[in-house]
Coordinates of C-alpha atoms and ligand atoms in Angstrom, one line a residue:
X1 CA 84.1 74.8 98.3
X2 CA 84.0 76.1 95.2
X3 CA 87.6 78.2 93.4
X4 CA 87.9 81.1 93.6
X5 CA 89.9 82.7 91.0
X6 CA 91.3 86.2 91.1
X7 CA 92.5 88.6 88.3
X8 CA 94.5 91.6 89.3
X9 CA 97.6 90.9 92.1
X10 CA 97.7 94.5 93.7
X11 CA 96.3 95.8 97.1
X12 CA 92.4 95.0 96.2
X13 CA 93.3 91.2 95.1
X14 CA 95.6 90.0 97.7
X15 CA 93.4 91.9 100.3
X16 CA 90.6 89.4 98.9
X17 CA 92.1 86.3 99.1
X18 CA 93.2 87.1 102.3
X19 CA 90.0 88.3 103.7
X20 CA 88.7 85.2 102.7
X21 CA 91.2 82.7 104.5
X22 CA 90.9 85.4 107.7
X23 CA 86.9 84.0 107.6
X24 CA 87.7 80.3 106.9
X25 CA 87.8 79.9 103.4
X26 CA 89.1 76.8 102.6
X27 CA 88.8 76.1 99.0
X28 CA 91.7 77.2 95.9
X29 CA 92.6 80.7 95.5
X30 CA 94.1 81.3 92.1
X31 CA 95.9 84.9 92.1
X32 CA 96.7 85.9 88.0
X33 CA 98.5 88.9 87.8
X34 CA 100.1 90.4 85.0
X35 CA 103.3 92.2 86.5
X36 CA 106.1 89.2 87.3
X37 CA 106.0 90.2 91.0
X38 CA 104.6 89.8 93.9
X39 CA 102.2 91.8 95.1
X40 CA 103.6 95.5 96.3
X41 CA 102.3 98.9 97.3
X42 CA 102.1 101.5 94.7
X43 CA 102.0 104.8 96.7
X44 CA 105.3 105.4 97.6
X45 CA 106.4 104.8 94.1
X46 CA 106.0 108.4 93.1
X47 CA 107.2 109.2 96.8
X48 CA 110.0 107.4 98.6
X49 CA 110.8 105.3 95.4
X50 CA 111.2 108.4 93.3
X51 CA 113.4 110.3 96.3
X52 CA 115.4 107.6 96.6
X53 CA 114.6 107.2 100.1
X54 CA 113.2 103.4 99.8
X55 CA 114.4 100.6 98.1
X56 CA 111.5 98.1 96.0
X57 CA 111.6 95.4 98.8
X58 CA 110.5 98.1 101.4
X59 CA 107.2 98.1 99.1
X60 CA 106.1 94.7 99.4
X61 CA 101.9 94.6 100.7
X62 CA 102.6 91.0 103.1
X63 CA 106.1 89.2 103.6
X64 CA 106.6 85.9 102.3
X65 CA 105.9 83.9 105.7
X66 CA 102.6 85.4 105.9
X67 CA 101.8 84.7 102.2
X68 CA 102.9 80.9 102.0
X69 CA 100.1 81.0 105.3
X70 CA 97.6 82.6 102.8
X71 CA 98.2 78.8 100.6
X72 CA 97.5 80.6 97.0
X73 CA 97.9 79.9 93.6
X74 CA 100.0 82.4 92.2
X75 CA 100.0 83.3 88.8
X76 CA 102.1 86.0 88.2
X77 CA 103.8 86.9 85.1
X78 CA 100.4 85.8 83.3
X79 CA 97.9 88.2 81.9
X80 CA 94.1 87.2 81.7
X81 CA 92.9 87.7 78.1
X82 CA 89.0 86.9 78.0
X83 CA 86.5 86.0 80.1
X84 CA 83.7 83.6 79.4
X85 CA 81.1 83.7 81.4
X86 CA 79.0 80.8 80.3
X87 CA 81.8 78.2 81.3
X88 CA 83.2 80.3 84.1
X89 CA 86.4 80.2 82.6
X90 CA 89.5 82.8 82.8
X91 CA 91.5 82.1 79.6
X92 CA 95.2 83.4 79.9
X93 CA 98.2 84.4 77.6
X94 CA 99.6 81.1 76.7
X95 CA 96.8 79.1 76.4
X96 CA 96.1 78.2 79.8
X97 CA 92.5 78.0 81.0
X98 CA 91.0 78.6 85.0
X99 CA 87.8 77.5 85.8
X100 CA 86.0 79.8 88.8
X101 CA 83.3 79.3 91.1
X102 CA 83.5 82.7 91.9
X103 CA 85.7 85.4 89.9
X104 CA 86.9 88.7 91.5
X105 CA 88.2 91.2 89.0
X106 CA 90.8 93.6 90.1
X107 CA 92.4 94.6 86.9
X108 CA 93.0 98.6 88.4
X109 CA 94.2 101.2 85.6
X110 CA 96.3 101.6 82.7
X111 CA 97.9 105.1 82.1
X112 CA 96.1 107.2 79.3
X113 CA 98.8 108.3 76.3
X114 CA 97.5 109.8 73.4
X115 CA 99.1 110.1 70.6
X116 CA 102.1 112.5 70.0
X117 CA 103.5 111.9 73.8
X118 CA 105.2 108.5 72.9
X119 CA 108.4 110.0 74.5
X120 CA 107.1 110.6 77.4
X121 CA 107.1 108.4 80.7
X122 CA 104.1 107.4 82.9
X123 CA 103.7 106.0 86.5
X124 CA 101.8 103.5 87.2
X125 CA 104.2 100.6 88.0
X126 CA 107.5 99.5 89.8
X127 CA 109.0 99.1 86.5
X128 CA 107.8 102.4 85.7
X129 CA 109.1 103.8 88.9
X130 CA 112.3 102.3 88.9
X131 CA 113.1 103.5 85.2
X132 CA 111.9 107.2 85.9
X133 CA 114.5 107.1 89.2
X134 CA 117.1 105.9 86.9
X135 CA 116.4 109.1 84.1
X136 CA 115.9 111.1 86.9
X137 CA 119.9 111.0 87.5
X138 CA 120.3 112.7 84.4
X139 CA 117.9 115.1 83.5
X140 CA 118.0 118.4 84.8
X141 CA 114.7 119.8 83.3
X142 CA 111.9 117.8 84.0
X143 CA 108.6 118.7 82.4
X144 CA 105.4 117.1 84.3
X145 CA 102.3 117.0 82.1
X146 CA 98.6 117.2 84.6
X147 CA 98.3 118.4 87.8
X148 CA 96.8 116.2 89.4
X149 CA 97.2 113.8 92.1
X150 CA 100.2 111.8 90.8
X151 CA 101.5 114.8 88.9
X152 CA 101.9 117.2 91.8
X153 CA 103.8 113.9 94.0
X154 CA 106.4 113.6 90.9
X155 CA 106.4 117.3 90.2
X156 CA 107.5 117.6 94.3
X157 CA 109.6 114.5 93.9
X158 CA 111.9 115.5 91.2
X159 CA 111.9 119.2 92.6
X160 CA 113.5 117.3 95.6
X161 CA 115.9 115.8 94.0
X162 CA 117.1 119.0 92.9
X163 CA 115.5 119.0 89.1
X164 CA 114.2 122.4 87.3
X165 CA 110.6 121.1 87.2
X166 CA 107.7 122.6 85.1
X167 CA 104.0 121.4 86.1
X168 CA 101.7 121.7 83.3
X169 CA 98.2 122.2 84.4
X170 CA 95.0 122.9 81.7
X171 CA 92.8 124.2 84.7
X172 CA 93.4 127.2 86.6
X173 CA 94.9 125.1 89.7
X174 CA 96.3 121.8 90.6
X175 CA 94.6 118.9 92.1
X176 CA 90.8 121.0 91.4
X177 CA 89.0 117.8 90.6
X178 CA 90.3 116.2 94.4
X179 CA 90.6 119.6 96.6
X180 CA 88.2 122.2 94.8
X181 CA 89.4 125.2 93.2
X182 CA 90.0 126.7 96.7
X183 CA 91.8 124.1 98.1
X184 CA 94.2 123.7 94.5
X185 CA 95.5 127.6 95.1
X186 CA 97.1 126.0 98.2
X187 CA 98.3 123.4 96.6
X188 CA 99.9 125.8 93.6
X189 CA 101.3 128.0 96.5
X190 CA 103.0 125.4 97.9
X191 CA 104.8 124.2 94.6
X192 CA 105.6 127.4 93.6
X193 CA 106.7 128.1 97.2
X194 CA 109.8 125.4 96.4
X195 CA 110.6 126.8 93.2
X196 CA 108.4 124.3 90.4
X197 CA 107.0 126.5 87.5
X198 CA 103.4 125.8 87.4
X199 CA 101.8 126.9 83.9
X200 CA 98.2 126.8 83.9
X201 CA 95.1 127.3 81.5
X202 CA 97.5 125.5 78.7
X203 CA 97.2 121.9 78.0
X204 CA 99.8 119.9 76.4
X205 CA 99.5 119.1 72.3
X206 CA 102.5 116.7 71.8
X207 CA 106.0 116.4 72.6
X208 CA 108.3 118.2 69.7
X209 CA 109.3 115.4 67.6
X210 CA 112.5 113.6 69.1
X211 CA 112.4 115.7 71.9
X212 CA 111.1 115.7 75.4
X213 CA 109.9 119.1 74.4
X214 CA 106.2 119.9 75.7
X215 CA 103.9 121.7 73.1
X216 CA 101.4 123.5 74.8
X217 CA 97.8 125.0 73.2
X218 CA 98.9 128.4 73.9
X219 CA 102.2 127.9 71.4
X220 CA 104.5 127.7 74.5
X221 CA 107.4 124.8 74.2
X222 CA 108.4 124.2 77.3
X223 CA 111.9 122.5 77.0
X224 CA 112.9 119.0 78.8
X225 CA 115.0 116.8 79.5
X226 CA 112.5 114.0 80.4
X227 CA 108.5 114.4 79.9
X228 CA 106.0 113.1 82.6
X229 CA 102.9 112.1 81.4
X230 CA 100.2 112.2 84.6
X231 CA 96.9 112.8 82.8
X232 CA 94.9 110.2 84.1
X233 CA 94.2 106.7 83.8
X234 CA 91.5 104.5 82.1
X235 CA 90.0 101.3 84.0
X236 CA 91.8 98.1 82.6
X237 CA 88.9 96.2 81.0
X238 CA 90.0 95.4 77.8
X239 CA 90.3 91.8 78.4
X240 CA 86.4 92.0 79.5
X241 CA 85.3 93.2 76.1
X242 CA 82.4 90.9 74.8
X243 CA 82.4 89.0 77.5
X244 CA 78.8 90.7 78.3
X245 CA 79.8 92.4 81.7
X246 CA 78.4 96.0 81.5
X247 CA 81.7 98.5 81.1
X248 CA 81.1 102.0 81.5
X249 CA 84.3 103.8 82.6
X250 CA 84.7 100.5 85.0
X251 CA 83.1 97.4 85.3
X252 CA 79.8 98.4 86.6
X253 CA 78.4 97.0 89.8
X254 CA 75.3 97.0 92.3
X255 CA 76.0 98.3 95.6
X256 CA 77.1 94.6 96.9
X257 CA 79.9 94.9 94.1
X258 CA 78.7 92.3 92.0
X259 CA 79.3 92.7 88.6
X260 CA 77.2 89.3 87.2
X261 CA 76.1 85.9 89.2
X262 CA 79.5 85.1 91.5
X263 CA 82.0 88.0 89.9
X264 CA 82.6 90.8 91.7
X265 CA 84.9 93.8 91.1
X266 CA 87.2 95.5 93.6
X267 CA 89.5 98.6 93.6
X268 CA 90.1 101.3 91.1
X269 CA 88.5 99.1 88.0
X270 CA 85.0 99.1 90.0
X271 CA 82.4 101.1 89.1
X272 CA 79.7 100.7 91.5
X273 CA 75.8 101.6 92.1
X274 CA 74.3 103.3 95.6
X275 CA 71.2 101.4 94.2
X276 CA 70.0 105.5 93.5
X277 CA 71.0 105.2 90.1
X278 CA 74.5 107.2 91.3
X279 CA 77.9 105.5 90.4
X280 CA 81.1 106.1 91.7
X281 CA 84.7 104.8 90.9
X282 CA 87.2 105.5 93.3
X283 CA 91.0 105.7 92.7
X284 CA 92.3 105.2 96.0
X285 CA 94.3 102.4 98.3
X286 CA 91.9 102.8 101.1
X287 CA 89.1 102.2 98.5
X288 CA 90.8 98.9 97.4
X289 CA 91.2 97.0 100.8
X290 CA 87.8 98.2 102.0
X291 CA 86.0 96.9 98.9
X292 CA 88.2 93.9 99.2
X293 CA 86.5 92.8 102.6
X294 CA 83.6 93.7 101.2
X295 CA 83.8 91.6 98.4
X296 CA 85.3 88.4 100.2
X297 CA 82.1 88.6 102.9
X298 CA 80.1 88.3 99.9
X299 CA 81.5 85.5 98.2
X300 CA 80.7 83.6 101.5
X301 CA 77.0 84.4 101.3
X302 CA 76.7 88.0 102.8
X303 CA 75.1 90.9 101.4
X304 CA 77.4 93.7 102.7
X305 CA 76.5 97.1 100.1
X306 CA 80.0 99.2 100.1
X307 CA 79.0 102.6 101.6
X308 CA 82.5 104.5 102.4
X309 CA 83.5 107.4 103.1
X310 CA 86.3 108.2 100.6
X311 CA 89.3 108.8 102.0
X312 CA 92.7 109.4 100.4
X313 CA 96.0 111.2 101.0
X314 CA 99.1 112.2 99.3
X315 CA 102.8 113.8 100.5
X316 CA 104.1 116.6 98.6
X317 CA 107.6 117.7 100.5
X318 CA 107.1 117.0 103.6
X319 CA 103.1 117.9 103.6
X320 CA 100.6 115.3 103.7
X321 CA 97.3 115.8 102.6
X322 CA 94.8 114.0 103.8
X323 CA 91.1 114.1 102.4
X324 CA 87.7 112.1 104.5
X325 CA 85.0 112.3 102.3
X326 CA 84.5 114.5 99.2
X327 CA 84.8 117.9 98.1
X328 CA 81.8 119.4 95.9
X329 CA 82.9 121.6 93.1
X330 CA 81.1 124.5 94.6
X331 CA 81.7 123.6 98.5
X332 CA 82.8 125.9 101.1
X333 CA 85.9 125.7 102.5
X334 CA 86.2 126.7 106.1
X335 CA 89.2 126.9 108.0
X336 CA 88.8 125.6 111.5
X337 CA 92.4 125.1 113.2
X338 CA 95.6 126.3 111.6
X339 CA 96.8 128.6 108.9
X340 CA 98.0 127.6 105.4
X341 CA 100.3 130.0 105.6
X342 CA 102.4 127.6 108.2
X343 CA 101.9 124.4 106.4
X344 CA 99.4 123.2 108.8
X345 CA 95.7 123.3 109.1
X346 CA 92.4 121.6 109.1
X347 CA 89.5 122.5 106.7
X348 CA 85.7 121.3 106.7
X349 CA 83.8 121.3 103.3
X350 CA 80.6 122.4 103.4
X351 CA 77.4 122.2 100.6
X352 CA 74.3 123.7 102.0
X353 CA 75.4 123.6 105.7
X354 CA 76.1 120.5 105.5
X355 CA 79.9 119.1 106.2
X356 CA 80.9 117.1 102.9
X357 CA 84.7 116.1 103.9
X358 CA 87.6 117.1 106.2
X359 CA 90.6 118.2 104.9
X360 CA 94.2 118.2 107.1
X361 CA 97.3 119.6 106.0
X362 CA 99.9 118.2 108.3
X363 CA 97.2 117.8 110.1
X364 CA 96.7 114.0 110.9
X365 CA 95.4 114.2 114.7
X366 CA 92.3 116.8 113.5
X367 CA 91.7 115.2 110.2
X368 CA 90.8 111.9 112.1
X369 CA 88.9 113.5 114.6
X370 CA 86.9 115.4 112.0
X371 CA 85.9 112.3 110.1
X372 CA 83.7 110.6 112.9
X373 CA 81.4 114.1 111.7
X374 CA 81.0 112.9 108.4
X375 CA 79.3 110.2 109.8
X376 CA 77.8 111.4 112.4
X377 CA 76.7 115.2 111.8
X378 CA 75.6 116.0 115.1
X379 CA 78.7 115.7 116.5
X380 CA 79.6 119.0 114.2
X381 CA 79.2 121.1 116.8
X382 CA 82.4 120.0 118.5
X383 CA 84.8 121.2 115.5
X384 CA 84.8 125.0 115.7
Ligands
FAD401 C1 102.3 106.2 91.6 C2 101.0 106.0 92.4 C3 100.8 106.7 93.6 C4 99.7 106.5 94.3 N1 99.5 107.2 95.5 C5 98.4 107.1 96.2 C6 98.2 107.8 97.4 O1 99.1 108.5 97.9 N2 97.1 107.7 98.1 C7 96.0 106.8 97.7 O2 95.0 106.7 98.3 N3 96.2 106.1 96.5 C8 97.3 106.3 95.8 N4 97.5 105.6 94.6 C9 96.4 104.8 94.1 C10 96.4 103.3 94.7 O3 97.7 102.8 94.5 C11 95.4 102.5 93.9 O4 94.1 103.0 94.2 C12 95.5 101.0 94.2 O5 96.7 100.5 93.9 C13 94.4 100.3 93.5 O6 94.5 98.9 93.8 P1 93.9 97.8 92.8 O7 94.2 96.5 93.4 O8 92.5 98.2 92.5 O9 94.6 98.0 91.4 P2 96.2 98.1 91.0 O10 97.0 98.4 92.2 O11 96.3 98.9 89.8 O12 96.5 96.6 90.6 C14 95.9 96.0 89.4 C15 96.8 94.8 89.0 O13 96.2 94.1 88.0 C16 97.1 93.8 87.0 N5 96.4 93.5 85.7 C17 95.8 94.4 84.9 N6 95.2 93.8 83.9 C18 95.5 92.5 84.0 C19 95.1 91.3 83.3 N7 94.3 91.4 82.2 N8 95.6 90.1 83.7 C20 96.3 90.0 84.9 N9 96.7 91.1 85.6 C21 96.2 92.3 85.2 C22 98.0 95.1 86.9 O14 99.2 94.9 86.2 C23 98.2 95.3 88.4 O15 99.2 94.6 88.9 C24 98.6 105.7 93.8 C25 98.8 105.0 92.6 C26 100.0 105.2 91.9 C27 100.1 104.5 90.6

């Protein structure tokens, strides 16, 4: 059986190689990951790692009996610096050389930091994580720049811990591009509800020299102890460049996943094709492990396209938010149990009648139910 060699040792990786001994795989699986760790789980980084409440070895994705049963080659600690496709070789930092019979890339994101916010901090890793904890001791005001996803957890994390905390948001709401501008007011309600300052239709220029000062476009400073940079990320290809994959905001795919003859991509690095011309890249855990299987019953031969239903969630003080499907710009939003007003409802999307995603606020029971529609539409009915 021919290697398989792995770049990327996060949730969509490990889930690979371990996909592939769940169906019998026999043959060498080399895991290269860059980060000197084994692999670990990144959402509660900017949740229980950032409260305090869990400690780094509560994060780990599989414990170590169950990954000496996987039998892999780790590499960790070692970054993959070009790919030739030619030869089928992985060429690392320090010289070394891997040869593949198939490749999976799973290289996820790198933070996006322009210039004029060296200063400030970004999430993306434990090291990160752990170091924004530690300044989190000290600083009392704590400026968070984007309001989105990962903005809005940190923003509610450090408001937990007691911190003055300003959001920073360009648009006119937070979380817009996930939840719809509908959806977003809730979301500002509910920050502003536990005291964060949330200034919006103001981006951020640059951090006042020296300082972890925030200049905004309107002329506002708003002054910090410790920055935040959450503005997004950008797909970690760099290490692909002339190697003749096609890169497009993520290594581009067909619906199968497969990037070029026996490399596939998995996780938030993969762009992929419905075969319609669409493409999608998803950044979301659930979105990792499913492309993983995906991925692993194709390197065995299979022809499985990736055809999900997004899903993704995220806890902002106490309330988690839990998203099946997607939300068009211009949907309508239709309250069907609950009341935001107590923290707790369910919501349906809907684009010309038809139900897009399901949406629960501390809602987890009617959220699941829900999704079976988006699946299935003729069970709408049921949902009031
Ligand atoms: C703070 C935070 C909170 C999150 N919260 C949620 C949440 O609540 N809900 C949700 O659905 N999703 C959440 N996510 C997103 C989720 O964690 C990601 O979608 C998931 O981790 C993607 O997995 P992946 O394997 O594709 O990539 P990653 O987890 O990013 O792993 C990629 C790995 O590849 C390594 N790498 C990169 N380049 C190289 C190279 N050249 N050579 C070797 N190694 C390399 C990276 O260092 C990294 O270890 C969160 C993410 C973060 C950062």
């Amino acid at each position: 059986m021919s290697d398989v060699v792995v770049v990327g040792a996060s949730v969509g990786g490990l889930t690979v190689a371990e996909a592939l001994r769940g169906k019998g795989f026999t043959g060498r699986i080399s895991l290269v990951g860059d980060e000197p760790r084994l692999p670990y789980d990144r959402p509660p980084l900017s949740k229980e790692v950032l409260t305090g409440r869990w400690s780094a070895e509560a994060l780990h994705l599989r414990d170590s009996r169950r990954l000496d049963e996987l039998e892999i080659d780790w590499l960790l600690g070692h970054r993959a610096e070009r790919l030739r496709l030619g030869s089928r070789t992985v060429e690392l930092d320090g010289g070394k050389a891997l040869h593949y019979g198939s490749l999976v890339i799973a290289t996820g994101l790198v933070p996006r930091r322009p210039a004029g916010f060296a200063g400030a901090r970004t999430l993306r890793t434990l090291g990160n994580a752990l170091r924004l904890k530690q300044e989190l001791r000290t600083a009392q005001r704590v400026a968070v720049i984007g309001g989105g996803v990962l903005g809005c957890e940190v923003a509610a994390a450090a408001n937990t811990l007691g911190k003055q905390v300003v959001l920073i948001e360009p648009g006119q709401v937070p979380m817009a591009a996930q939840l719809g501008a509908e959806l977003g007011g809730h979301v500002a309600a509910l920050h502003e509800s536990r005291g964060v300052r949330l200034t919006t239709g103001a981006g951020a220029v640059r951090l006042v020299e020296g300082t972890s000062h925030v200049e905004l476009t309107s002329g506002e400073v708003v002054e910090a102890d410790l920055a935040v940079l959450a503005i997004g990320s950008a797909p970690a290809t760099g290490w692909l460049e002339g190697s003749g994959l096609h890169l497009d905001d993520g290594v581009r795919c067909d619906a199968s996943l497969r990037a070029a003859d026996d490399v596939h991509a998995v996780g938030d690095v993969a762009r992929w094709s419905d075969g319609t011309g669409t493409t999608a890249r998803l950044e979301t855990r659930t979105n990792a492990a499913e492309q993983a299987l995906v991925v692993a019953a194709n390197i065995l031969g299979g022809d499985r396209r990736y055809d999900p239903v997004p899903y993704f969630w995220s806890d902002q003080y106490g309330v988690r938010i839990q998203v099946h499907g997607a939300i068009t710009p211009d949907a309508r939003i239709r309250i069907v149990e609950g009341n935001p007003g107590e923290d707790r409802f369910l919501a349906l999307a809907e684009q010309g009648g038809v139900v897009t995603a399901a949406i629960g606020w501390n809602h987890p029971r009617g959220v699941r139910a829900a999704r079976r529609m988006l699946r299935h539409p003729e069970l709408a009915g049921g949902i009031r």
